[in-house]
mmCIF file of C-alpha atoms in Angstrom:
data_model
loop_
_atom_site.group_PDB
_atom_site.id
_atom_site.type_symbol
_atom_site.label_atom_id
_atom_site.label_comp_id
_atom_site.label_asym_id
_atom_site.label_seq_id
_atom_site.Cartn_x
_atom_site.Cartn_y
_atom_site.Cartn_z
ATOM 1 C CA UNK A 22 32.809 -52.371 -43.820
ATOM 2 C CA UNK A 23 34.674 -51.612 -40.948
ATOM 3 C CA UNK A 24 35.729 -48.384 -39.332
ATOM 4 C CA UNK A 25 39.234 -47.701 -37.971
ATOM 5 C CA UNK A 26 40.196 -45.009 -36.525
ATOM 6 C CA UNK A 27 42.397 -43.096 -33.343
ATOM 7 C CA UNK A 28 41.836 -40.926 -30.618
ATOM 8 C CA UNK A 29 44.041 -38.077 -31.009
ATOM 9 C CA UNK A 30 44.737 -37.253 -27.152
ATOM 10 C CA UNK A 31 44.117 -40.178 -25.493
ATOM 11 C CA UNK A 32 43.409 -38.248 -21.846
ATOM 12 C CA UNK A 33 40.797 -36.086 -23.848
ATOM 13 C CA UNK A 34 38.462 -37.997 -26.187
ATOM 14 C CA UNK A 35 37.014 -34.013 -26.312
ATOM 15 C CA UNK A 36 39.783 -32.894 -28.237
ATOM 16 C CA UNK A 37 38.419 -34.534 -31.209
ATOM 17 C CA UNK A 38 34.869 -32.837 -30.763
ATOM 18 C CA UNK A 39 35.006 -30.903 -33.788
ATOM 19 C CA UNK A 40 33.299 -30.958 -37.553
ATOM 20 C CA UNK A 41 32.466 -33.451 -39.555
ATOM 21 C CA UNK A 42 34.689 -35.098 -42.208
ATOM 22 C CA UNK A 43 31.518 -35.214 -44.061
ATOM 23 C CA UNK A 44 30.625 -31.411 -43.761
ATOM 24 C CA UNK A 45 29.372 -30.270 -46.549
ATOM 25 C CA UNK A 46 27.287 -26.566 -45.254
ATOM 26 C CA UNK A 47 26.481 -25.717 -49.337
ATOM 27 C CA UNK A 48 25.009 -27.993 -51.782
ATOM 28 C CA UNK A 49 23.459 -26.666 -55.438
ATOM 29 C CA UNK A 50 22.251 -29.320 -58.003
ATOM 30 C CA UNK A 51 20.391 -28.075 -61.097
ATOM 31 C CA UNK A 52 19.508 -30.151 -64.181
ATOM 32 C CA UNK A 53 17.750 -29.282 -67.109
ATOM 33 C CA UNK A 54 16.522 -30.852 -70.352
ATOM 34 C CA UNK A 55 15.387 -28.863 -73.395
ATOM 35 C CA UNK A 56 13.602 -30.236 -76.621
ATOM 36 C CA UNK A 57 13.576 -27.964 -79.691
ATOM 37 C CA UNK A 58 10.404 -28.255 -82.050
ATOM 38 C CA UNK A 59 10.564 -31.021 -84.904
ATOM 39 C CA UNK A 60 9.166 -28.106 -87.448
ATOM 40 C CA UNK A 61 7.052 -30.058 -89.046
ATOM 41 C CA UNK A 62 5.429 -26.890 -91.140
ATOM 42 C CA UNK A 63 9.365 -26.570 -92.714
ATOM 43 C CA UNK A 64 10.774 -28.426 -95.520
ATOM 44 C CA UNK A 65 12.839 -31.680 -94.892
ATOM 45 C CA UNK A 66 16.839 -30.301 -94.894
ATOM 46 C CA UNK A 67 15.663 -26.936 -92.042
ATOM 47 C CA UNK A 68 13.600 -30.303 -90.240
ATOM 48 C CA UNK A 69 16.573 -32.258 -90.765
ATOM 49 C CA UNK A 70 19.436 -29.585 -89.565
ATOM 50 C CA UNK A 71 17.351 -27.456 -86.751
ATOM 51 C CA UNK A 72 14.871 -29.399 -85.369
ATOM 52 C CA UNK A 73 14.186 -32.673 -82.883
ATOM 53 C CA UNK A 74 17.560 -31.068 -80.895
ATOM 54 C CA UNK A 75 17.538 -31.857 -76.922
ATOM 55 C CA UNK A 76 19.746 -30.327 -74.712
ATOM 56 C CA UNK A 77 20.267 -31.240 -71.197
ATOM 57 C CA UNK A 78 22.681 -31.050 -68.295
ATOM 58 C CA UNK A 79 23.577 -30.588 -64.572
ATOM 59 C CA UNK A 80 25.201 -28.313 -62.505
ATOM 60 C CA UNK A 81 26.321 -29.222 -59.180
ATOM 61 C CA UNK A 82 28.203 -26.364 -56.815
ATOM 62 C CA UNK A 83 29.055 -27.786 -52.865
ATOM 63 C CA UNK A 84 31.769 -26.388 -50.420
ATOM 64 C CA UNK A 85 34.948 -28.029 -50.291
ATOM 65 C CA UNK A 86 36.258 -31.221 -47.719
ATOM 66 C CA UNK A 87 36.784 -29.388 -44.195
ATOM 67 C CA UNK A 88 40.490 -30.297 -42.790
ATOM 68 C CA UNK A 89 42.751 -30.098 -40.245
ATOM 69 C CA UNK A 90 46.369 -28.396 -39.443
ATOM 70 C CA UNK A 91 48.886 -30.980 -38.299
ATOM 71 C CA UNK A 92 51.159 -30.685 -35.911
ATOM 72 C CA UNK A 93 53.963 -31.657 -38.253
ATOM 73 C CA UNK A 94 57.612 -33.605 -37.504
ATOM 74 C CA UNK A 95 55.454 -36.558 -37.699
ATOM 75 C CA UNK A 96 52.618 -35.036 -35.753
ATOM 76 C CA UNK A 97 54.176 -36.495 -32.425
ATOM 77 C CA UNK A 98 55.662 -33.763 -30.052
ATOM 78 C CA UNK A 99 52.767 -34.603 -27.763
ATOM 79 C CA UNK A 100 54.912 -38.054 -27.454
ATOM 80 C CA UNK A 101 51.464 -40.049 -27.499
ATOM 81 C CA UNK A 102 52.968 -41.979 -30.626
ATOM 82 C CA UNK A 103 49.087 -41.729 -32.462
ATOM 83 C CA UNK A 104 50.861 -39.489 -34.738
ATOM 84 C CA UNK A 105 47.645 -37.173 -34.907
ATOM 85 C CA UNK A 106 48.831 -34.215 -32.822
ATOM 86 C CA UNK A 107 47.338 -30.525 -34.271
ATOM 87 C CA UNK A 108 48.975 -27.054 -35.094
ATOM 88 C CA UNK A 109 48.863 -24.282 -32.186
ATOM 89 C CA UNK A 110 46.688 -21.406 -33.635
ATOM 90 C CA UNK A 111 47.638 -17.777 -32.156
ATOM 91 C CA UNK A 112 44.768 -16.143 -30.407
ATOM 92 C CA UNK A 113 42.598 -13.710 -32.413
ATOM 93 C CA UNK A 114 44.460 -14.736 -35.694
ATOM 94 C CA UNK A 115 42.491 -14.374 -38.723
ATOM 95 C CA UNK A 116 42.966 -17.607 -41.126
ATOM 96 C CA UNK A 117 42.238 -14.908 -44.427
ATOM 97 C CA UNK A 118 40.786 -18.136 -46.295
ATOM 98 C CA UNK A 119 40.829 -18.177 -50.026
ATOM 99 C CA UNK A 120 41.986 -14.462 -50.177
ATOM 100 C CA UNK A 121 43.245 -12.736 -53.348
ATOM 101 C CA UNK A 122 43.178 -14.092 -56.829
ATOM 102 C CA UNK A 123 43.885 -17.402 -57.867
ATOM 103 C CA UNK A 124 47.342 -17.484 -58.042
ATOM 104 C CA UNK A 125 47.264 -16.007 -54.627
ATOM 105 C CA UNK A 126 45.551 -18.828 -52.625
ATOM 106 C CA UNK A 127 46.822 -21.456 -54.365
ATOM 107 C CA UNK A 128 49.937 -19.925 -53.649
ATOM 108 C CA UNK A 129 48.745 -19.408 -49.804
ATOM 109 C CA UNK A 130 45.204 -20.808 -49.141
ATOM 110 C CA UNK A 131 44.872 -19.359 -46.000
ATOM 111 C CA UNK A 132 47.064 -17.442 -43.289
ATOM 112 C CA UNK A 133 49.822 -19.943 -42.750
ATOM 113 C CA UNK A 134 51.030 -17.193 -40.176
ATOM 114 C CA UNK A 135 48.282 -18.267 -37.353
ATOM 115 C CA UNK A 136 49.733 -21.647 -37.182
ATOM 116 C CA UNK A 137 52.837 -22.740 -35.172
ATOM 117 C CA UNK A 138 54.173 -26.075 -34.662
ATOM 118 C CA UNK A 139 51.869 -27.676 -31.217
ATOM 119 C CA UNK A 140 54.864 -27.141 -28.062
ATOM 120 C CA UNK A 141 56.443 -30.293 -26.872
ATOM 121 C CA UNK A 142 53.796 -32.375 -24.593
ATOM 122 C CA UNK A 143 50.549 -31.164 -25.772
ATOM 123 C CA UNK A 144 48.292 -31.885 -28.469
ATOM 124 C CA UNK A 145 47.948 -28.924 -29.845
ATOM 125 C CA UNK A 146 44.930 -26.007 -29.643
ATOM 126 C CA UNK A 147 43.832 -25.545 -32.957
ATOM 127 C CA UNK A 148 40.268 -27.087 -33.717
ATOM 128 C CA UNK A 149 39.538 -30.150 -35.749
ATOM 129 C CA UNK A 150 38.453 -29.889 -39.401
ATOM 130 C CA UNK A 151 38.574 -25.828 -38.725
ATOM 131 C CA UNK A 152 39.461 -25.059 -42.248
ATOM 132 C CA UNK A 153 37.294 -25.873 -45.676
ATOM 133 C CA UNK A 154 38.721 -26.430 -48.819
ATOM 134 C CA UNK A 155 38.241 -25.496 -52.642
ATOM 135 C CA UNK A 156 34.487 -26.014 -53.572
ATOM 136 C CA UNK A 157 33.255 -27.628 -56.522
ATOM 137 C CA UNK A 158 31.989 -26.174 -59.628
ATOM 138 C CA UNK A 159 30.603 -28.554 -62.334
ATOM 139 C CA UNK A 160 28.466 -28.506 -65.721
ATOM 140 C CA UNK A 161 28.053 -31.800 -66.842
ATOM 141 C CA UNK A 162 25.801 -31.166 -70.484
ATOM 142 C CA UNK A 163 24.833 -33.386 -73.387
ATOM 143 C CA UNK A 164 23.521 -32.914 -76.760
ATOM 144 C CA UNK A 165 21.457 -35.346 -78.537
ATOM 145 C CA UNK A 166 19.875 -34.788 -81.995
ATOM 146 C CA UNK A 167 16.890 -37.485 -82.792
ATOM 147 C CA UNK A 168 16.226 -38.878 -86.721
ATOM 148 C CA UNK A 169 12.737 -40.315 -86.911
ATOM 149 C CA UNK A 170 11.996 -42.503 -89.650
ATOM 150 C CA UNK A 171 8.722 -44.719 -89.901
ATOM 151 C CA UNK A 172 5.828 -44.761 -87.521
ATOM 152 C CA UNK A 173 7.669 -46.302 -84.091
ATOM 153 C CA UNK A 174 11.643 -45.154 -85.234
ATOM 154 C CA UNK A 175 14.002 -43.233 -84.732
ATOM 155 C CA UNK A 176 17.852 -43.098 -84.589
ATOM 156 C CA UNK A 177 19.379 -40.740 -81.609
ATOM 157 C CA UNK A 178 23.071 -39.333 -81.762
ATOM 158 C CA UNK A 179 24.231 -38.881 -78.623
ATOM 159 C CA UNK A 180 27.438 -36.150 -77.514
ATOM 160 C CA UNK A 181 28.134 -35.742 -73.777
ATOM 161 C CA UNK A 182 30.886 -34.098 -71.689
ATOM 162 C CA UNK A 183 31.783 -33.954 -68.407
ATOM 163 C CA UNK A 184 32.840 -31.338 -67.107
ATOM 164 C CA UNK A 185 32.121 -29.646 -69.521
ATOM 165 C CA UNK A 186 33.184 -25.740 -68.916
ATOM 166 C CA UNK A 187 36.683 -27.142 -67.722
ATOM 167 C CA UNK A 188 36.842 -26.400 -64.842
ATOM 168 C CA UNK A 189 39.466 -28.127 -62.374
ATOM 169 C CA UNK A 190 38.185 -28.707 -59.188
ATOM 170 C CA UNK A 191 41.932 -28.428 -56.306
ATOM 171 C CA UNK A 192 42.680 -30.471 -53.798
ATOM 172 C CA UNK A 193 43.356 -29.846 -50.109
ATOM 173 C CA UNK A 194 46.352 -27.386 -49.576
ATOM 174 C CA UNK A 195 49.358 -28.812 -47.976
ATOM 175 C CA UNK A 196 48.234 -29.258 -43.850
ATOM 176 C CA UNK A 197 51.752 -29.701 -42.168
ATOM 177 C CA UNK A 198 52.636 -26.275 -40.415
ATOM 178 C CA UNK A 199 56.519 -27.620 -40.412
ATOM 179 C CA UNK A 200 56.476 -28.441 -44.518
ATOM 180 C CA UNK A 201 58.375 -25.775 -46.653
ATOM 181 C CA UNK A 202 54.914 -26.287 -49.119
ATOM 182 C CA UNK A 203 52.785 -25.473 -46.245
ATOM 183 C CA UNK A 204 49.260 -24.020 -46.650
ATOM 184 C CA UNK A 205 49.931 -24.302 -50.693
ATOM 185 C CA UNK A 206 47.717 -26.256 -53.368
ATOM 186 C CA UNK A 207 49.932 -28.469 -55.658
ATOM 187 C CA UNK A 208 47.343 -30.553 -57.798
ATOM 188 C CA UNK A 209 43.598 -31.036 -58.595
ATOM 189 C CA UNK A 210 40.775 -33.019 -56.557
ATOM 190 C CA UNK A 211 41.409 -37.190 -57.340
ATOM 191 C CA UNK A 212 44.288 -36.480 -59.595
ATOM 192 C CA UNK A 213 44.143 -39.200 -61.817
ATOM 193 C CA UNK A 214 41.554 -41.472 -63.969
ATOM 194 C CA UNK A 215 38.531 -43.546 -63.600
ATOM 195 C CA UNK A 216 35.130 -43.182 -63.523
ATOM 196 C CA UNK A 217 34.339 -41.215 -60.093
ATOM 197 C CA UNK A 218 36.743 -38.423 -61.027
ATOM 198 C CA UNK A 219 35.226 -38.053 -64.449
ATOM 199 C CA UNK A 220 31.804 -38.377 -62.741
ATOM 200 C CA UNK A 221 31.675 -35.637 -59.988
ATOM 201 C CA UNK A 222 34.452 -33.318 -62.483
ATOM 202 C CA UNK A 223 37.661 -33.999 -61.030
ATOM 203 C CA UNK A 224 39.173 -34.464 -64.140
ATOM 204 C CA UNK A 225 39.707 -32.502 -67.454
ATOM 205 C CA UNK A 226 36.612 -32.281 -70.073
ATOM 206 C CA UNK A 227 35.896 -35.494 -71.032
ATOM 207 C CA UNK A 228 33.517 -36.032 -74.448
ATOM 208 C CA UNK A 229 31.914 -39.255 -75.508
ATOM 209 C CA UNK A 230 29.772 -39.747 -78.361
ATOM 210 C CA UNK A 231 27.249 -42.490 -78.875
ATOM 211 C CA UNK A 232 24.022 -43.596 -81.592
ATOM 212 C CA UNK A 233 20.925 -45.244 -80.491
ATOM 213 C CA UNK A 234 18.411 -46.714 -82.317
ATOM 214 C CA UNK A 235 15.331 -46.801 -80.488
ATOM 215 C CA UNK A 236 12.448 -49.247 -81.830
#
């Protein structure tokens, strides 16, 4: 595949020094399975209702995307026309990052105050990808309940969710210092359908049920 991309001050490839679009400093995967007894000492309907359960699931917590502050009127007072200039950041400003409760940050994800529009001329001072974003908390469980008949049987119902506590997992807050929305968080992470947002939790719960007859 190939790669396109811009310098952002085109007398300073150094400007762009900065962290990764890929940075992800916190990463947590757990999984888990968990097989109850088939009680075979116990008559056939507490065999039938209690036992041969399995329960398993994952749980996967990482940091958020890191991003940017633009510039904003089409990131272009720097009059470079690669559209990529950044947002001036006052000296010694704290950015107060995901501060307050929920409503709060959503509301203001971080300090919008620090940032100021980059002067005419210059690219901006503020760094690149200086900011993370909403992590991601996800349980992803199933519960499958096995009916063995014969000597080599057995029949498996199958009931899986995806995120499966809920949760919603929000997008990047709005970058672009000049925006009346600026610094706020309007929707969820790949709002939408399809298969990768159901997969890493960026959509509601999703259940699915299934039998398998194993031979």
């Amino acid at each position: 595949a190939a790669f396109n991309g811009s310098i952002t001050d085109p007398f300073n490839i150094g400007f762009d020094r900065g962290i990764s679009s890929l940075n992800y400093p916190r990463i947590f995967n757990a999984f888990w399975v968990y097989q109850t007894p088939m009680l075979k000492g116990y008559n056939p309907l507490v065999r039938g209702v209690l036992g041969n359960w399995e329960l398993s699931g994952t749980w996967r917590m990482q940091s958020g995307d890191p991003f940017s502050i633009s510039g904003g009127n089409g990131n272009d007072n720097s009059q470079s026309h690669v559209g990529s200039d950044r947002a001036d950041v006052g000296s010694g400003q704290s950015l107060n990052v995901r501060q307050g409760s929920k409503s709060q940050w959503l509301n203001r994800y971080f300090n919008t105050a620090a940032f100021t529009q980059n002067a005419p001329g210059t690219f901006g001072n503020s760094a690149r990808n200086s900011l993370q974003g909403p992590g991601v908390n996800n349980v992803d469980m199933g519960i499958n309940k096995n009916f063995p008949f014969g000597d080599h049987y057995r029949v498996q119902f199958r009931w899986e969710m995806f995120n499966a506590l809920n949760r919603p997992t929000f997008d990047l807050p709005n970058t672009t210092v000049t925006s009346g929305s600026f610094g706020q968080i309007s929707q969820t992470k790949g709002a939408g359908s399809g298969y990768q947002q159901t997969l890493f939790g960026y959509t509601p719960r999703v259940m699915q049920a299934a039998l398998k007859f194993y031979w």
